[in-house]
Coordinates of C-alpha atoms and ligand atoms in Angstrom, one line a residue:
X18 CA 0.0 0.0 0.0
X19 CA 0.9 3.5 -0.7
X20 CA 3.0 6.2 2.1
X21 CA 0.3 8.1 4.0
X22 CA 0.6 11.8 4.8
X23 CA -0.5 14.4 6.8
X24 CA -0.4 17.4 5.4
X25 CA -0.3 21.0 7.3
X26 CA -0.8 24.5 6.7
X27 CA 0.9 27.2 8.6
X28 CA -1.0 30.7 7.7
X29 CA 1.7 33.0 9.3
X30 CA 2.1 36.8 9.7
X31 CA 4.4 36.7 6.4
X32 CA 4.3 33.5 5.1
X33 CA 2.0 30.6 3.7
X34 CA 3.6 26.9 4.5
X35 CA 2.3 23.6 3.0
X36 CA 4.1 20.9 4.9
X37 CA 3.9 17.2 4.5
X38 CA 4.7 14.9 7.6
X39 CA 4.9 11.3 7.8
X40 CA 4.5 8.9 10.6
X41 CA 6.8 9.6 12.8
X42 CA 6.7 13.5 12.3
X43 CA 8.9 14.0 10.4
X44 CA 8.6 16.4 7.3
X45 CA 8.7 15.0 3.8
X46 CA 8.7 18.5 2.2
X47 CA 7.6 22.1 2.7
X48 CA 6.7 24.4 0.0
X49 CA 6.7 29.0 1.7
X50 CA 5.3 32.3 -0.2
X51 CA 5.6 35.0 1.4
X52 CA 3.1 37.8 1.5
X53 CA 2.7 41.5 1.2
X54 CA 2.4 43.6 4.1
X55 CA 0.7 46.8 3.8
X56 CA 1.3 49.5 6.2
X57 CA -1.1 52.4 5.1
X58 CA -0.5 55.4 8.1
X59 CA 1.4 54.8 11.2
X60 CA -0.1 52.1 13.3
X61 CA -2.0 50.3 10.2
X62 CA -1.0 46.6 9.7
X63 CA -2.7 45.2 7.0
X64 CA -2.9 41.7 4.2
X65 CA -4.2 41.2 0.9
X66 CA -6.8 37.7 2.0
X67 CA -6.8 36.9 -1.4
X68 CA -3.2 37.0 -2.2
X69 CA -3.1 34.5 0.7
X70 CA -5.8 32.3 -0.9
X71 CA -3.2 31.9 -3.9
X72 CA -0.5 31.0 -1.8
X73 CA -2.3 28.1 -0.4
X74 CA -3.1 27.5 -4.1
X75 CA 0.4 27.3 -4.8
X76 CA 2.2 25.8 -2.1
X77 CA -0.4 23.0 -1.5
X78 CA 0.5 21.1 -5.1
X79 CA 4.1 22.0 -4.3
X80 CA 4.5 20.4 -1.3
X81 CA 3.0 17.3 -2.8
X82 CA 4.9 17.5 -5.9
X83 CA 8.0 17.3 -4.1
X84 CA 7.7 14.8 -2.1
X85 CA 6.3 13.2 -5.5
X86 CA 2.8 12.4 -3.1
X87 CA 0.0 12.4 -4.5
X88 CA -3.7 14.1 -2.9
X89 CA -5.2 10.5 -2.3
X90 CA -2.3 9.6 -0.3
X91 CA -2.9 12.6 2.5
X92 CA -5.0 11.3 5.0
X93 CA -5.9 14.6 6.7
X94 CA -5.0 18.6 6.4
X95 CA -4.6 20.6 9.9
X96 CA -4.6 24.6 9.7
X97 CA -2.4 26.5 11.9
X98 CA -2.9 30.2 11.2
X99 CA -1.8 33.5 12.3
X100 CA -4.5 34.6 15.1
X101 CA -6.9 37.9 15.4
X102 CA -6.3 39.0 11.7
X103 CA -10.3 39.6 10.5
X104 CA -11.2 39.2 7.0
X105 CA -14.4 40.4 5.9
X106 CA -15.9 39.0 2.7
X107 CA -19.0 38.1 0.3
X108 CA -20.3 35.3 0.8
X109 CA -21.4 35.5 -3.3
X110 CA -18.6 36.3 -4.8
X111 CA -16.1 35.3 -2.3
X112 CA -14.5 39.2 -2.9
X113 CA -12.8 40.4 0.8
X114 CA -14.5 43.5 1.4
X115 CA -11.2 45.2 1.8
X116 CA -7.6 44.2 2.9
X117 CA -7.0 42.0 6.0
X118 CA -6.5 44.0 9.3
X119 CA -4.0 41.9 10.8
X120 CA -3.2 41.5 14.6
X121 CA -0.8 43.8 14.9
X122 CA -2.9 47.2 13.6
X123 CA -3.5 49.3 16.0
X124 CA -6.1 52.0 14.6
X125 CA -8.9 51.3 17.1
X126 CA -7.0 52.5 19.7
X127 CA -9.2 55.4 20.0
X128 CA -12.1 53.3 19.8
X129 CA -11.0 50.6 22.4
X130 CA -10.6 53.5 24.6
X131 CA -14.2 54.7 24.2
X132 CA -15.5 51.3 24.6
X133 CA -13.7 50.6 27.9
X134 CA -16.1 54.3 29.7
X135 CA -18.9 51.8 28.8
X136 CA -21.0 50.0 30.7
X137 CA -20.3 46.7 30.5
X138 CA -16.8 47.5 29.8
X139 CA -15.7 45.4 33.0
X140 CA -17.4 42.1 32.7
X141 CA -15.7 41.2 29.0
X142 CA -12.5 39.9 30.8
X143 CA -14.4 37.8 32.7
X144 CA -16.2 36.4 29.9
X145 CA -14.0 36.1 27.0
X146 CA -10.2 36.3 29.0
X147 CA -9.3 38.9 27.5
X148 CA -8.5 42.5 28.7
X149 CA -9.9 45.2 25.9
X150 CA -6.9 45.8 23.6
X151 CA -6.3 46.6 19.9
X152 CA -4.6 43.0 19.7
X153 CA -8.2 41.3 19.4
X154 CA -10.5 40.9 16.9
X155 CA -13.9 42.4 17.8
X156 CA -12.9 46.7 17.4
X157 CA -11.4 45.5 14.5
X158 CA -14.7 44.4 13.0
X159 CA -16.7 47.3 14.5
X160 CA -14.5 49.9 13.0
X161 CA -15.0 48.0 9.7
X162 CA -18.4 47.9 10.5
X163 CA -18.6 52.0 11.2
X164 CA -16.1 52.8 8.8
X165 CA -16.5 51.4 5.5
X166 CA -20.1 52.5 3.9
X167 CA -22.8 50.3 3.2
X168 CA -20.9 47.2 5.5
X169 CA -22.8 47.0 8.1
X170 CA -26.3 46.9 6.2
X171 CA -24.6 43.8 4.2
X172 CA -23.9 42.3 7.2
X173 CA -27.4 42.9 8.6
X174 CA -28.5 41.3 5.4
X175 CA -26.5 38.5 5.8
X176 CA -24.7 38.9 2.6
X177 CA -20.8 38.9 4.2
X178 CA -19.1 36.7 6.1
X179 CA -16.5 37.1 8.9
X180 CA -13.3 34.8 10.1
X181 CA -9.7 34.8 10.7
X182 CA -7.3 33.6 8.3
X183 CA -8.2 29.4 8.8
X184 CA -12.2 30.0 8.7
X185 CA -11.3 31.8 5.2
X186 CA -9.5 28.9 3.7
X187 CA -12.0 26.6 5.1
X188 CA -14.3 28.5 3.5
X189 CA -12.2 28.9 0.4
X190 CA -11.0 24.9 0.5
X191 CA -14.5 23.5 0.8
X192 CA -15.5 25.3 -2.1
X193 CA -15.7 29.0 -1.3
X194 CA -19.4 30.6 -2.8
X195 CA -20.4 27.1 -3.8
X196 CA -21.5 25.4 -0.9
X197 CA -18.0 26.6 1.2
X198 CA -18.2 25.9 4.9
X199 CA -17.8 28.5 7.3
X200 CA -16.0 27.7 10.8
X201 CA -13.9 28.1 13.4
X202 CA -12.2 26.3 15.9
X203 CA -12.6 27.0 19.7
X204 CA -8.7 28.5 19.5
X205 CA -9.0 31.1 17.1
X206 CA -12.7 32.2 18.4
X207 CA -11.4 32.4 21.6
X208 CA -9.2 35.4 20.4
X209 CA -11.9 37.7 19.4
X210 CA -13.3 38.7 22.4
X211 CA -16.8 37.5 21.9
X212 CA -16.7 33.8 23.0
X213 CA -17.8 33.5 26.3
X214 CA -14.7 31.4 27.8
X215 CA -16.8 28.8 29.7
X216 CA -19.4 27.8 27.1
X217 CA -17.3 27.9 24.1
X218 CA -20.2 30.0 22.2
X219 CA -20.6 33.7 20.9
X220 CA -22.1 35.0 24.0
X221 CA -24.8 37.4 23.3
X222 CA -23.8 40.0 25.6
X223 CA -20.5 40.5 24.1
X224 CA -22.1 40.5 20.6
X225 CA -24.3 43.4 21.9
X226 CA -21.5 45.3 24.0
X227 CA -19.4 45.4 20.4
X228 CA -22.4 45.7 18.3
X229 CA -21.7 42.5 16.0
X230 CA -24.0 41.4 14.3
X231 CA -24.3 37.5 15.0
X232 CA -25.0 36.5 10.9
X233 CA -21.5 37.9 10.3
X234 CA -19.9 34.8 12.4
X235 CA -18.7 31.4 11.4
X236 CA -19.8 28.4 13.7
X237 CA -17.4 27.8 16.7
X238 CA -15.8 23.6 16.4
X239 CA -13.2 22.1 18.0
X240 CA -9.9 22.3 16.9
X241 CA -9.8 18.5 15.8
X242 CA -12.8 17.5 13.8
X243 CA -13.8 17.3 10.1
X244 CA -14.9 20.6 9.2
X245 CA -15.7 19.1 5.4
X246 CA -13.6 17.9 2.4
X247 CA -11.2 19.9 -0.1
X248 CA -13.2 20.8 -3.3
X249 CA -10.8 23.2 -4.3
X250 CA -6.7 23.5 -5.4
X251 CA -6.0 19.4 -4.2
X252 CA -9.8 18.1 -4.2
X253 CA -10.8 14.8 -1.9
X254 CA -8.5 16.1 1.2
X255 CA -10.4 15.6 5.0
X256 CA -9.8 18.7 6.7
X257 CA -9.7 17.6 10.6
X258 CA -8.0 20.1 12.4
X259 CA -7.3 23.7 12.9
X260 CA -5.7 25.9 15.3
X261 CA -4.5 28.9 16.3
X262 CA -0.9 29.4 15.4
X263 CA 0.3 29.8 19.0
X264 CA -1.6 26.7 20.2
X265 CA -0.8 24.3 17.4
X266 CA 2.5 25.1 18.9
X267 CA 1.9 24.0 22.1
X268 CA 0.5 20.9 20.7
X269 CA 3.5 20.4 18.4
X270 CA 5.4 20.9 21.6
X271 CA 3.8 18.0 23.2
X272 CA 2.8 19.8 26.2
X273 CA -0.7 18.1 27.1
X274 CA -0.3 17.9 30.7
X275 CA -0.9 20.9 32.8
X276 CA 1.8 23.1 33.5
X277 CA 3.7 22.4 30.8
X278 CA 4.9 25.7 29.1
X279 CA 6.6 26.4 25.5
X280 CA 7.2 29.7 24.0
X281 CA 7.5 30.2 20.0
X282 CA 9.5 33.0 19.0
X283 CA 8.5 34.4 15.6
X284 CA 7.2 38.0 14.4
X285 CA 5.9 38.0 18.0
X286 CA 6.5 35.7 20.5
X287 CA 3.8 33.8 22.7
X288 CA 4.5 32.1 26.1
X289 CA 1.4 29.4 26.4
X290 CA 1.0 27.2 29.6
X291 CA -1.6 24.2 29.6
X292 CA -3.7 24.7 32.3
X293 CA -5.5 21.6 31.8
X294 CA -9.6 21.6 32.2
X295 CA -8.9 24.7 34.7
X296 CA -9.9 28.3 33.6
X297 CA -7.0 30.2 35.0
X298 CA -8.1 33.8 35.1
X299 CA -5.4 36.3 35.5
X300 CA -5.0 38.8 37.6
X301 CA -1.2 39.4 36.1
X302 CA -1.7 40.9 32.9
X303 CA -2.0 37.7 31.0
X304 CA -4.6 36.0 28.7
X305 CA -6.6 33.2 29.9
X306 CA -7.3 31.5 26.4
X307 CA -8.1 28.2 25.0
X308 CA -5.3 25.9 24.6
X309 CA -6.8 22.8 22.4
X310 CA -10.4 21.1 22.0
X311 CA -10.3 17.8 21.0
X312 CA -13.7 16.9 19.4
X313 CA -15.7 14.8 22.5
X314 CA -13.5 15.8 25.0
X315 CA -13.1 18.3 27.9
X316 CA -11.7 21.6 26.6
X317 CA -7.9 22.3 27.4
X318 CA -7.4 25.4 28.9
X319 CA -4.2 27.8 28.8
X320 CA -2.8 31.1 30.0
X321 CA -1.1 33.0 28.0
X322 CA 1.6 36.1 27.7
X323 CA 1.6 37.2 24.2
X324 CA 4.3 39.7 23.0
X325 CA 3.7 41.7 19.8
X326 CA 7.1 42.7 18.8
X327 CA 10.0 40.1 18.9
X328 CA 11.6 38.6 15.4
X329 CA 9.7 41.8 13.8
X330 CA 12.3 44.3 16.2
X331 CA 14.9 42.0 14.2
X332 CA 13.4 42.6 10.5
X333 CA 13.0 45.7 11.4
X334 CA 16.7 46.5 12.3
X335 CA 17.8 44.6 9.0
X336 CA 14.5 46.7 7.1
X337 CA 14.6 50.0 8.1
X338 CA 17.9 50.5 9.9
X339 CA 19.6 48.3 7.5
X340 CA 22.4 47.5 9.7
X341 CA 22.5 43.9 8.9
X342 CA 21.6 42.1 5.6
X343 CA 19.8 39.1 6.5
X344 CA 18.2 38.3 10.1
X345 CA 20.8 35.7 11.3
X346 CA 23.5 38.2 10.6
X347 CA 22.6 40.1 14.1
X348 CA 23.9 37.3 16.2
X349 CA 27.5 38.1 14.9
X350 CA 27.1 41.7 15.0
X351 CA 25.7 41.1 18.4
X352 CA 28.8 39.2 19.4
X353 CA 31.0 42.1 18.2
X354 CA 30.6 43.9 21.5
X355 CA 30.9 42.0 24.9
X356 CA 27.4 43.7 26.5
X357 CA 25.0 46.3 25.8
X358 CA 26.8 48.9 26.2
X359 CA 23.9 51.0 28.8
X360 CA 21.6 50.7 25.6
X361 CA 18.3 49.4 26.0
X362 CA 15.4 49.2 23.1
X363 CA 12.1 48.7 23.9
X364 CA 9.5 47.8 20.6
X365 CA 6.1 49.1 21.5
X366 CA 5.6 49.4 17.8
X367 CA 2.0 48.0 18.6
X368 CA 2.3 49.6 22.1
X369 CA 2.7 47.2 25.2
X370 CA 1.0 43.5 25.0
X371 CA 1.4 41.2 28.3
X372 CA 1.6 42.3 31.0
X373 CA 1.1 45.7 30.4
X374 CA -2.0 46.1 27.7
X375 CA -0.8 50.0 26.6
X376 CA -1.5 50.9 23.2
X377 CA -0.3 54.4 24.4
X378 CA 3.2 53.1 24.4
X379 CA 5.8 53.5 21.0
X380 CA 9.0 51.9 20.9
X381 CA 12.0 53.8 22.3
X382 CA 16.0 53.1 22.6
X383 CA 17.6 54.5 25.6
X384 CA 21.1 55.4 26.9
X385 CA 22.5 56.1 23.7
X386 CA 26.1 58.0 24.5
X387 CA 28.9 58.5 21.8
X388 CA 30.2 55.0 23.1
X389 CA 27.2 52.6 21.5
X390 CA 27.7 51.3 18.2
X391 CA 25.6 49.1 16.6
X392 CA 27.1 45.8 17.8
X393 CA 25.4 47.5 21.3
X394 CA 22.1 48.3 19.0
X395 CA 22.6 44.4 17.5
X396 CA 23.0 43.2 21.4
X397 CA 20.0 45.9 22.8
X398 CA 17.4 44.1 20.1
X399 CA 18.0 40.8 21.1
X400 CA 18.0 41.4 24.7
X401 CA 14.2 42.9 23.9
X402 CA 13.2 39.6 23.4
X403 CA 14.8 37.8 26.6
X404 CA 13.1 40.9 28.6
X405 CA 10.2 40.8 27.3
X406 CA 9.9 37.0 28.3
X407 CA 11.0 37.9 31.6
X408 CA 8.3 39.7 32.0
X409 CA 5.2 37.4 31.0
X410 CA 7.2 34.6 33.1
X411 CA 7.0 36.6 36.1
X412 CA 3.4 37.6 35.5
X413 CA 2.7 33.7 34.8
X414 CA 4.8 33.3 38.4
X415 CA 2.4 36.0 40.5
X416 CA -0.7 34.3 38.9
X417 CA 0.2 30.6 39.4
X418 CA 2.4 30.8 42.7
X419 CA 4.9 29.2 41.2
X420 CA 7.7 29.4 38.8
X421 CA 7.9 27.2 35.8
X422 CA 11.0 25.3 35.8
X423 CA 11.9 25.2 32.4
X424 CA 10.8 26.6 29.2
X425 CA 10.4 24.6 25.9
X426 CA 11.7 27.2 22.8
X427 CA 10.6 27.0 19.4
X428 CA 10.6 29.1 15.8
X429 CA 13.1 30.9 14.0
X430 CA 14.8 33.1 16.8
X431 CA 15.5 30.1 18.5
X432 CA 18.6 29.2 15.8
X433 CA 20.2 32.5 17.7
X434 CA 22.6 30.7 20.7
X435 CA 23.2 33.9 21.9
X436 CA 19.8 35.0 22.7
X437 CA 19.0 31.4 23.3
X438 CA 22.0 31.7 26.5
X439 CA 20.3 35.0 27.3
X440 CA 17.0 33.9 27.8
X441 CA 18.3 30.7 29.7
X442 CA 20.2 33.9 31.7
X443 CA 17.6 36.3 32.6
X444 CA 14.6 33.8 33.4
X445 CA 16.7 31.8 35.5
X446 CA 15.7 28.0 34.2
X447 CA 16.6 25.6 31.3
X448 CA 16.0 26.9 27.8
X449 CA 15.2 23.5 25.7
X450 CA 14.8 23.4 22.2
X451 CA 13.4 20.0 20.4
X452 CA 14.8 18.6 16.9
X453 CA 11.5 19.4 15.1
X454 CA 11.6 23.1 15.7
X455 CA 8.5 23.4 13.2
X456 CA 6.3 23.0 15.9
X457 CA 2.7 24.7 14.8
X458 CA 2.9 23.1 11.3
X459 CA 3.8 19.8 13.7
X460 CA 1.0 20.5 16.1
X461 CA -1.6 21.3 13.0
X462 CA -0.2 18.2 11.4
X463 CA -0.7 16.1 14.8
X464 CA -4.3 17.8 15.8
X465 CA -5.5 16.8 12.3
X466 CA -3.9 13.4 12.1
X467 CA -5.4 12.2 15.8
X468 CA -8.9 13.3 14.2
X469 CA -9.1 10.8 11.6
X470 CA -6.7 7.7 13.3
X471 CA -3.5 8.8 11.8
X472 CA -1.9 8.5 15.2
X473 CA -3.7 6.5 18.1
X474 CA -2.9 8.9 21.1
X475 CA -1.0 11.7 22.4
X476 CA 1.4 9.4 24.4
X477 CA 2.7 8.5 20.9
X478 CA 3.3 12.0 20.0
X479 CA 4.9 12.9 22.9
X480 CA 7.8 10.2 21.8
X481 CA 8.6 11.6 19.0
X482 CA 9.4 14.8 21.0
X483 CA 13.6 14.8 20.8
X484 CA 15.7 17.6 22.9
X485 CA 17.8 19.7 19.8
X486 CA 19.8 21.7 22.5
X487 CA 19.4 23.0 26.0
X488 CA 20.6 26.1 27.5
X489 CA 21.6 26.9 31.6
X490 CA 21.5 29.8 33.3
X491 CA 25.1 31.7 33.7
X492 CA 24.1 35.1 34.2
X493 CA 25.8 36.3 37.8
X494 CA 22.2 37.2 39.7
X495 CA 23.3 40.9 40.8
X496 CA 23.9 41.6 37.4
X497 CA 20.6 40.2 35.9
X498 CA 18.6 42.1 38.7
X499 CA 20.3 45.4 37.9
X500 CA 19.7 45.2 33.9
X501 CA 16.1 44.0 34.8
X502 CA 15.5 46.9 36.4
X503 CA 17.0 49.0 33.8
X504 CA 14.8 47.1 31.4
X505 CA 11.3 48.3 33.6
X506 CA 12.9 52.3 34.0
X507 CA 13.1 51.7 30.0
X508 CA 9.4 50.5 29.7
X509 CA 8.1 53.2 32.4
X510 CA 9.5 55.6 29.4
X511 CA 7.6 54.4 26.6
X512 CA 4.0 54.4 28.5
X513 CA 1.9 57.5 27.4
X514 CA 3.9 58.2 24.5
X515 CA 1.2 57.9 21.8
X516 CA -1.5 60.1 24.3
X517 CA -2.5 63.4 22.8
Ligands
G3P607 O1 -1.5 36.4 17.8 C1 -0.7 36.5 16.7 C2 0.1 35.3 16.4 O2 -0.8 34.2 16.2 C3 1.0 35.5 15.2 O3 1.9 34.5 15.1 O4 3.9 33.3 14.2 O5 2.2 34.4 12.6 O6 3.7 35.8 14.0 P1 3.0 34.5 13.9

């Protein structure tokens, strides 16, 4: 009999991936486009949906044809997807309404700030987990809603639909205006700010307190289950799983028991404990979210400390600075200089996520004398991202009473050894990274492959798990606690910034 795959798609912040794993995880071939990224005024973040669309067009027969698989031979198709970004389209035609506005846009600042004087403003964190920020998903589709004319008598009228960017290739996959199925799974709604936490439905209040209309919504599923069957691009594919990005991770990271904890470092990075069938509301700063929902069983909870600007500060200083040429480059410039030189940079370019929720905060670089060069800059950047994960570990700590004792690493910053030693360094624990560093195409490919009997439990999975490379702390404590608190004196600046 012929090689069965599972196939997975990870819909990032700049890239499609179709990736093909076999039995024992590993991957047979992966086929990336990137995509645009649009940044209109200050602030605006956005994506073309359908440009998207034709990536997954693309790289789904190219990851087949080079593994020389063909579509009867995948078994099932998992979605992992870049989280909060709403897409708003017709459900005739199948033409977005406008461009993606992607999680890290921060236009309705002014409008989450009216929102939060209203009544009502101070039960939506108990409902949904979430504290009112631009990061979510509901402003997002009220400003649409107010903002572009005509939308939100469409709406009314029930001819547009809403989702983030899996429900839209569901939608698309299953045969977009023709008969196209449109859902999402418990992850991803639980991102928006109107699913009520504990049910795992759109909660009516919510809907009301944003002024959503309900038509506009796809139907909330677990994360593994068959949503329906690929009519489109590869046709005859089950599609059994999808997941927010961040959680897929922690699937792919095999951490299933509570209090297992992995953070993926990518545009953004996102530290995800399991908290198991326990709602763990913070009281830190931190998201209380869902972490997996495997169809017939108890939901998986998890707590979260999601941090907008990590990789991104790095693209950024290659980008716009253009002090390196390619992203790894910064590790050697970094290494050019033995310290930071008294130079700190903070990237609120989407203002403050865990623990701090400002979107009154901008990015800033502080201490600058004639000394600092920019192997100090190089060394300043990648410290942001060991900060910044000192400070949703020690909001995770206050909540829980307890400090993890190790983190599990993954994504592309995590090939950096010196920031890798760094974080080990300023949190204090083990830093372990696993062989299969691909974890959310591995935990999309993994949810979907349980759902139809690829794999018989997660006990399996969790074998496969192999440790890559493991980091200890060195850092001399005195001198972690005074940069630390350099670090907060540095984020007390940046607080307000943006405030007329
Ligand atoms: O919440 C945003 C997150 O899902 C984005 O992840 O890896 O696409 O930057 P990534």
């Amino acid at each position: 009999m012929a090689q069965r795959y599972v196939m997975a798609i990870d819909q990032g912040t700049t890239s499609t991936r179709c990736i093909l794993f076999d039995h024992a995880g590993r991957m047979v071939s992966v086929a990336q486009r990137e995509h645009h990224q649009y940044f209109p005024q200050p602030g605006w973040v956005e994506q073309d949906a359908l440009e998207i669309w034709r990536n997954v067009d693309r790289t789904m027969p190219k990851a087949l044809r080079e593994a020389g698989v063909t579509g009867d031979q995948v078994v099932a198709l998992g979605i992992a997807n870049q989280r909060e970004t709403a897409v708003v389209w017709d459900r005739h035609t199948g033409t977005p309404v406008g461009r993606a506005i992607v999680w890290q846009d921060i236009r309705t600042e002014q409008l989450v700030q009216q929102l939060s004087q209203l009544p009502g403003a101070e039960k939506i964190r108990d409902r949904c987990g979430l504290p009112l920020a631009t990061y979510f998903t509901a402003p997002r589709l009220r400003w649409l809603l107010d903002t572009v004319p005509g939308l939100r008598e469409r709406a009314e009228r029930g001819d547009l639909l809403f989702g983030t960017m899996e429900t839209w290739l569901i939608w698309n996959l299953t045969g977009g205006p023709d008969g196209g199925v449109h859902v999402t799974d418990a992850t991803n709604a639980s991102r928006t700010l109107l699913m009520n936490l504990a049910t795992l439905t759109w909660d009516d209040e919510l809907l009301a307190f944003f002024d959503i209309p309900r038509q506009l919504l796809p139907q909330i599923r677990p994360s593994t289950e068959t949503y329906g069957t690929t009519r489109r691009v590869v046709p005859g594919i089950r599609i059994a799983a999808a997941l927010g990005d961040q959680h897929a991770a922690l699937f792919g990271q095999t951490c299933f028991d509570r209090g297992e904890t992995k953070c993926t470092y990518g545009t953004g990075s996102f530290l995800l404990m399991n908290t198991g069938s326990t709602l763990v509301r913070s009281t830190h700063g931190l998201l209380a979210t869902i972490g997996y929902q495997m169809s017939g069983e108890p939901v998986t909870y998890a707590l979260e400390g999601s941090i907008a600007v990590t990789g991104s500060l790095v693209q950024w200083f290659r980008d716009n600075l253009g002090l390196i040429s390619s992203a790894p480059e910064i590790e050697t410039l970094a290494r050019s200089v033995t310290d930071n030189g008294g130079c700190y940079v903070v990237p609120a370019f989407s203002g403050l996520f865990a623990p701090h929720w400002r979107s009154d905060a901008r990015g800033i670089i502080v201490g600058l004398t004639s000394y600092i060069t920019k192997g100090h800059l190089a060394r300043a950047v990648l410290e942001a991202t060991g900060w910044q994960t000192r400070e949703v570990v020690d909001a995770m700590t206050a909540d829980l009473g307890a400090q993890t004792p190790m983190l599990k690493v993954d994504g592309g910053m995590t090939a950096d050894h010196l920031l890798m030693q760094f974080l080990a360094d300023v949190l204090d624990v083990p830093v372990m990274r696993p062989m299969m560093a691909e974890t959310v195409s591995l935990g999309a490919a993994y949810a979907a492959g349980l759902s139809v009997g690829y794999w018989p439990d997660l006990a399996g999975l969790r074998r496969n798990w192999h440790l890559a490379a493991r980091w200890l702390p060195q850092m001399d404590p005195a001198h972690r606690d005074q940069e630390y608190a350099n670090w907060k004196r540095a984020v007390e600046l940046t607080i307000g910034w943006a405030a007329p």
